[in-house]
């Protein structure tokens, strides 16, 4: 990224995340523009990076928000996303969350089971409202991605099968408190093959045509998110081919296409910057110990995910095999294993690329480590969009000791 990493480290400390807001806007428009004249709504998947400034930047470009908790719905509203562009998804919503979503009058609640439909109806009845809902269909298609981020097979916990969906739509149509306006599928994340998405869309579009015959008019056709990005050498789905493939399955249907990209919009726009503490050797194995850790960026530990790593100002030096590890008391605390890096010195800076999605949002205070600060590059200047935690922030709710 076109920033002075060293200066930022001096000013704000390490580790830190830095995001390129100009690229975030470019990525949003790459998808939005692919729909051209077609009625469409891009709802950014807030869980990928839920910093208010990130959401606000996208809201200003016209983006909606796909949320998976009432907390995310509140973030979206606070950041300026209008309620009629907010979708609430997720496999388990509490009564309180459903109630608040209805009161906030968002675009639709995305229902993931018959039992949940029943709870939504009860809550809507209590508020004397008609709940706009969509139903998440599980098309039982293998998305060919990592099993932890695959969601479109019956063996995954997400959505309902076609027959159950049909039953639910009929129930919703006959209810005074439910308005079935949408249909939804999302088969996985970091997808690099178009075919599974297309096959899913064929199945779900067929269901929409069947529903039409029995008097259920679907207005929103929600194709989920999942578009992959380049971490290493992945082949990518072209947004235009993606949209074209979806539209081809929608013949005879007058629907607004909704999509929910998360990683695609922010993944490659963020970097995690950490400082080298020391090098050590354990029986011939070289370790580079840095000040960032799995609590800051858990993807390598959780998914064995690859992130490109560079040592600043040293990449022309000879490279040797090593593991890059953090200070946390877990063997799983690593950013990379068996990669080639130049020999480092105390205080060298290391950049971990493609960390804009599922980076900070998955971070924790494990080992009583402060969550790091987040910076934004926009129009050639850098600003703080989240301050680093302090020790006091971390203990603030431990009331017994504070009173
Ligand atoms: C996580 C999620 C997304 C976003 O997935 P990406 O792979 O980041 O695009 C979209 N929709 C739903 C329902 C999700 O759970």
XYZ file of C-alpha atoms and ligand atoms in Angstrom:
418
model
C 0.000 0.000 0.000
C 1.188 3.509 -0.667
C 1.847 4.425 2.975
C 4.926 4.972 5.106
C 4.643 1.863 7.300
C 7.520 2.897 9.506
C 6.121 6.316 10.229
C 2.731 4.799 11.038
C 4.384 2.300 13.378
C 6.165 5.131 15.157
C 3.025 7.205 15.462
C 0.472 4.534 16.351
C 2.529 1.572 17.569
C 2.377 -2.003 16.323
C 0.666 -4.198 15.378
C -1.901 -2.338 13.302
C -4.339 -2.882 10.457
C -4.397 -0.443 7.550
C -7.140 -0.404 4.912
C -7.209 1.298 1.521
C -10.628 2.971 1.374
C -10.216 3.995 -2.276
C -9.876 0.308 -3.250
C -12.897 -0.590 -1.115
C -14.985 1.784 -3.232
C -13.529 0.414 -6.481
C -14.396 -3.164 -5.452
C -17.948 -2.207 -4.487
C -18.508 -0.616 -7.880
C -16.983 -3.589 -9.727
C -19.913 -5.678 -8.473
C -22.582 -3.002 -8.532
C -21.722 -1.993 -12.103
C -21.751 -5.615 -13.282
C -25.522 -5.553 -12.773
C -25.818 -2.461 -14.985
C -29.448 -1.790 -15.835
C -30.809 -4.753 -13.881
C -32.585 -4.006 -10.585
C -30.000 -4.922 -7.976
C -28.994 -4.316 -4.392
C -25.477 -4.985 -3.139
C -25.569 -5.623 0.611
C -22.050 -5.611 2.000
C -21.557 -8.515 4.446
C -20.711 -6.565 7.561
C -19.052 -9.474 9.371
C -16.086 -9.359 6.968
C -14.999 -6.014 8.411
C -17.467 -4.218 10.658
C -15.571 -1.040 11.412
C -18.116 1.804 11.302
C -15.931 3.850 8.957
C -15.721 0.948 6.500
C -19.507 0.529 6.536
C -20.029 4.287 6.210
C -17.709 4.488 3.207
C -19.753 1.780 1.495
C -23.083 3.273 2.561
C -22.033 6.554 0.923
C -21.495 4.654 -2.341
C -25.032 3.252 -2.102
C -24.359 -0.115 -0.501
C -26.809 -1.950 1.728
C -25.774 -4.286 4.538
C -26.063 -8.006 5.193
C -26.004 -8.525 8.954
C -25.788 -11.666 11.072
C -26.621 -10.253 14.506
C -28.686 -7.368 15.805
C -25.376 -5.764 16.772
C -24.387 -5.694 13.113
C -27.808 -4.268 12.187
C -27.184 -1.461 14.676
C -23.707 -0.876 13.274
C -25.132 -0.609 9.749
C -27.790 1.889 10.841
C -25.287 3.915 12.824
C -22.960 4.057 9.829
C -25.756 5.434 7.647
C -27.153 2.425 5.808
C -30.909 3.054 5.395
C -33.139 0.429 7.051
C -34.686 -0.526 3.697
C -31.279 -1.779 2.534
C -30.561 -3.996 5.552
C -30.947 -7.776 5.645
C -30.703 -9.860 8.799
C -29.360 -13.392 8.210
C -27.989 -16.096 10.473
C -28.787 -19.594 11.615
C -29.922 -18.719 15.139
C -31.643 -15.450 16.042
C -32.942 -14.802 19.541
C -36.515 -13.571 20.110
C -35.093 -10.248 21.243
C -33.059 -9.884 18.035
C -36.099 -10.717 15.889
C -38.234 -8.225 17.808
C -35.691 -5.435 17.400
C -35.239 -6.186 13.686
C -39.021 -5.873 13.235
C -39.146 -2.622 15.184
C -36.287 -1.216 13.102
C -38.305 -2.101 9.985
C -35.360 -3.482 7.980
C -35.791 -4.806 4.419
C -36.152 -8.469 5.404
C -35.312 -11.142 7.917
C -33.669 -14.120 6.329
C -35.174 -17.228 7.955
C -33.154 -20.424 8.234
C -35.571 -23.000 9.726
C -39.264 -23.807 10.219
C -38.874 -23.267 13.942
C -37.449 -19.820 13.318
C -40.305 -18.903 10.980
C -42.658 -19.728 13.846
C -40.733 -17.439 16.222
C -40.732 -14.591 13.685
C -44.500 -14.944 13.289
C -45.039 -14.799 17.072
C -42.879 -11.699 17.415
C -44.589 -9.977 14.456
C -48.006 -10.775 15.928
C -47.033 -9.271 19.268
C -45.958 -6.080 17.511
C -48.970 -6.243 15.178
C -46.652 -6.065 12.172
C -46.217 -8.029 8.994
C -42.662 -9.375 8.919
C -40.957 -9.241 5.540
C -39.006 -12.475 5.266
C -36.861 -14.438 2.897
C -36.019 -18.100 3.295
C -32.526 -19.447 2.986
C -32.531 -22.482 0.734
C -29.769 -25.030 1.021
C -29.344 -26.243 -2.581
C -27.058 -29.132 -1.541
C -24.270 -28.102 -3.905
C -20.603 -28.586 -3.090
C -18.971 -25.158 -3.351
C -15.456 -26.688 -3.495
C -13.975 -24.479 -0.794
C -12.540 -25.082 2.698
C -14.981 -27.215 4.789
C -15.088 -24.552 7.550
C -16.381 -21.946 5.086
C -18.615 -24.243 3.052
C -22.303 -23.714 3.794
C -24.311 -25.056 0.848
C -24.440 -28.795 1.586
C -27.148 -30.553 3.604
C -24.426 -31.646 6.029
C -23.876 -27.948 6.886
C -26.128 -26.266 9.411
C -27.356 -23.548 7.048
C -30.729 -23.056 5.353
C -33.512 -25.541 4.601
C -34.020 -28.074 1.805
C -36.310 -27.318 -1.145
C -39.365 -29.211 0.160
C -39.164 -27.581 3.569
C -38.776 -24.181 1.898
C -41.943 -24.769 -0.139
C -43.895 -25.659 2.977
C -42.575 -22.576 4.753
C -43.541 -20.272 1.874
C -47.086 -21.633 1.898
C -47.321 -21.143 5.637
C -45.980 -17.588 5.301
C -48.380 -16.745 2.486
C -51.324 -17.835 4.651
C -50.166 -15.877 7.701
C -51.428 -12.394 8.581
C -48.059 -11.598 10.102
C -45.594 -12.859 7.493
C -44.821 -11.445 4.072
C -42.561 -13.770 2.032
C -40.788 -11.288 -0.236
C -37.419 -12.940 -0.764
C -35.454 -16.097 -1.360
C -31.840 -16.610 -0.442
C -28.891 -18.924 -0.888
C -25.241 -18.627 0.125
C -23.184 -21.744 -0.496
C -19.820 -20.789 0.966
C -16.971 -18.349 1.116
C -13.781 -17.835 -0.906
C -15.455 -19.420 -3.950
C -13.226 -19.678 -7.000
C -15.507 -21.732 -9.243
C -18.546 -20.319 -10.952
C -20.314 -23.601 -11.652
C -21.524 -24.413 -8.112
C -23.026 -20.906 -7.850
C -24.712 -21.255 -11.222
C -26.108 -24.711 -10.377
C -27.480 -23.349 -7.107
C -29.064 -20.419 -8.876
C -30.780 -22.772 -11.363
C -32.276 -24.781 -8.482
C -33.423 -21.726 -6.539
C -34.800 -19.923 -9.626
C -36.845 -23.058 -10.442
C -38.293 -22.908 -6.959
C -39.208 -19.246 -7.479
C -41.114 -20.175 -10.658
C -42.928 -22.971 -8.793
C -43.821 -20.562 -5.993
C -45.206 -18.091 -8.525
C -47.655 -20.735 -9.741
C -48.989 -21.205 -6.205
C -49.328 -17.467 -5.648
C -46.129 -16.588 -3.786
C -44.509 -13.621 -5.559
C -40.799 -13.407 -4.762
C -39.413 -9.893 -5.236
C -35.840 -10.309 -3.982
C -33.558 -13.023 -5.331
C -30.614 -13.066 -2.939
C -27.554 -14.893 -4.265
C -25.493 -14.503 -1.087
C -21.800 -13.634 -1.093
C -18.742 -15.816 -1.327
C -16.752 -14.430 -4.258
C -13.129 -15.403 -3.710
C -10.087 -13.155 -3.735
C -6.433 -13.715 -4.494
C -4.376 -14.675 -1.461
C -1.771 -16.537 -3.503
C -2.434 -17.773 -7.020
C -6.153 -18.586 -6.998
C -8.072 -18.231 -10.230
C -10.858 -15.751 -9.690
C -14.455 -15.443 -10.758
C -14.962 -12.379 -12.922
C -17.811 -10.255 -11.504
C -19.302 -9.733 -14.971
C -19.327 -13.467 -15.737
C -20.768 -14.077 -12.280
C -23.658 -11.692 -12.799
C -24.230 -12.974 -16.343
C -24.387 -16.578 -15.108
C -26.955 -15.647 -12.457
C -29.106 -13.551 -14.790
C -29.273 -16.411 -17.299
C -31.056 -18.534 -14.690
C -33.706 -15.884 -14.034
C -35.680 -16.050 -17.302
C -39.353 -15.210 -16.841
C -38.765 -13.663 -13.420
C -39.085 -10.014 -12.470
C -36.927 -9.879 -9.377
C -34.404 -7.544 -7.790
C -31.118 -9.411 -7.503
C -29.495 -8.991 -4.101
C -25.910 -10.013 -3.452
C -23.902 -10.003 -0.251
C -20.176 -9.789 -0.914
C -17.892 -9.411 2.079
C -14.404 -10.700 1.408
C -14.478 -9.552 -2.233
C -14.989 -5.924 -1.204
C -12.507 -5.632 1.661
C -10.179 -8.673 1.660
C -7.385 -7.429 -0.561
C -7.700 -3.842 0.650
C -6.295 -4.477 4.126
C -2.876 -5.254 5.545
C -1.748 -6.328 8.980
C 1.547 -4.797 10.040
C 3.562 -6.380 12.826
C 7.029 -5.901 14.275
C 9.754 -8.498 14.555
C 10.731 -9.180 18.164
C 13.451 -11.782 17.655
C 14.596 -14.792 15.771
C 15.230 -18.129 17.462
C 16.320 -21.619 16.533
C 14.877 -24.780 18.017
C 16.981 -27.739 16.987
C 17.697 -26.272 13.602
C 14.176 -24.946 12.983
C 14.105 -21.168 12.460
C 11.319 -19.135 14.064
C 10.642 -15.437 13.546
C 8.763 -14.164 16.605
C 6.600 -11.086 15.945
C 4.435 -8.855 18.147
C 1.178 -9.748 16.362
C -0.560 -13.016 17.132
C -3.478 -15.336 16.411
C -5.768 -13.173 18.544
C -5.207 -10.352 16.011
C -5.456 -12.411 12.806
C -6.689 -15.948 13.287
C -7.099 -17.134 9.700
C -3.800 -19.055 9.490
C -4.530 -20.837 12.799
C -8.219 -21.471 12.098
C -8.224 -22.384 8.402
C -4.551 -22.943 7.733
C -5.054 -19.956 5.429
C -2.204 -18.567 3.367
C -1.290 -14.878 3.626
C 1.591 -13.402 1.676
C 4.218 -11.979 4.040
C 7.073 -9.557 3.416
C 9.755 -8.020 5.597
C 10.041 -4.316 4.807
C 13.256 -3.127 3.134
C 14.785 -6.615 3.133
C 13.105 -8.524 0.367
C 16.126 -8.356 -1.927
C 18.220 -10.235 0.675
C 18.770 -13.993 0.693
C 15.710 -15.901 1.912
C 15.694 -18.869 4.250
C 13.049 -21.244 5.506
C 11.214 -20.266 8.719
C 7.949 -20.198 10.656
C 6.450 -16.834 11.580
C 4.910 -17.062 15.057
C 3.326 -14.823 17.673
C 3.809 -14.592 21.447
C 0.638 -16.499 22.440
C 0.896 -19.689 24.456
C -0.489 -21.975 21.737
C 1.325 -24.021 19.123
C -1.427 -22.905 16.751
C -0.235 -19.322 17.070
C 1.451 -18.829 13.703
C 1.063 -16.656 10.604
C 3.019 -18.928 8.278
C 4.899 -22.210 8.334
C 7.837 -23.119 6.132
C 8.031 -19.930 4.152
C 11.160 -18.264 2.838
C 12.061 -14.954 4.441
C 15.275 -12.918 4.758
C 17.054 -12.867 8.125
C 15.414 -10.220 10.291
C 16.467 -7.940 13.098
C 14.689 -6.581 16.152
C 12.157 -3.880 15.101
C 11.945 -4.860 11.427
C 8.412 -4.437 10.130
C 6.520 -7.272 8.507
C 3.486 -6.791 6.270
C 0.854 -9.534 6.125
C -1.250 -9.008 3.010
C -4.932 -9.586 2.175
C -5.977 -9.101 5.781
C -8.925 -6.756 5.233
C -11.615 -9.434 5.620
C -12.126 -11.686 8.650
C -9.064 -10.114 10.226
C -9.864 -7.554 12.887
C -13.496 -8.765 13.158
C -12.299 -12.169 14.323
C -9.827 -10.753 16.804
C -10.066 -11.264 20.550
C -8.395 -10.253 23.801
C -6.942 -13.740 24.391
C -3.863 -13.612 26.641
C -5.142 -10.166 27.781
C -3.740 -8.632 24.633
C -5.178 -5.316 23.540
C -7.074 -5.356 20.268
C -4.972 -3.417 17.760
C -5.681 -0.087 16.119
C -7.163 0.265 12.644
C -6.065 2.902 10.133
C -7.559 4.065 6.868
C -5.800 5.378 3.779
C -8.061 7.638 1.721
C -7.125 10.374 -0.760
C -3.423 9.891 0.111
C -3.826 10.547 3.820
C -4.019 8.148 6.743
C -6.353 8.442 9.725
C -7.229 6.352 12.774
C -10.608 4.613 12.517
C -10.260 2.597 15.707
C -7.972 3.260 18.617
C -5.954 0.458 20.169
C -7.571 -1.049 23.284
C -6.134 -0.181 26.647
C -5.832 -2.492 29.636
C -8.614 -0.441 31.245
C -10.910 -1.134 28.267
C -10.341 -4.828 28.748
C -11.288 -4.959 32.413
C -14.064 -2.373 32.269
C -16.886 -4.910 32.737
C -15.311 -6.921 35.521
C -17.461 -5.150 38.059
C -16.516 -6.973 41.201
C -13.055 -5.463 41.177
C -14.111 -2.067 39.971
C -16.769 -1.305 42.601
C -20.555 -14.585 5.497
C -21.733 -14.333 4.636
C -21.610 -13.564 3.476
C -20.291 -12.999 2.996
O -19.410 -13.973 2.585
P -18.062 -13.556 1.809
O -17.410 -14.846 1.519
O -17.271 -12.711 2.722
O -18.476 -12.834 0.573
C -22.748 -13.318 2.749
N -23.956 -13.803 3.138
C -24.099 -14.554 4.242
C -25.440 -15.054 4.609
C -23.001 -14.849 5.025
O -23.149 -15.616 6.108
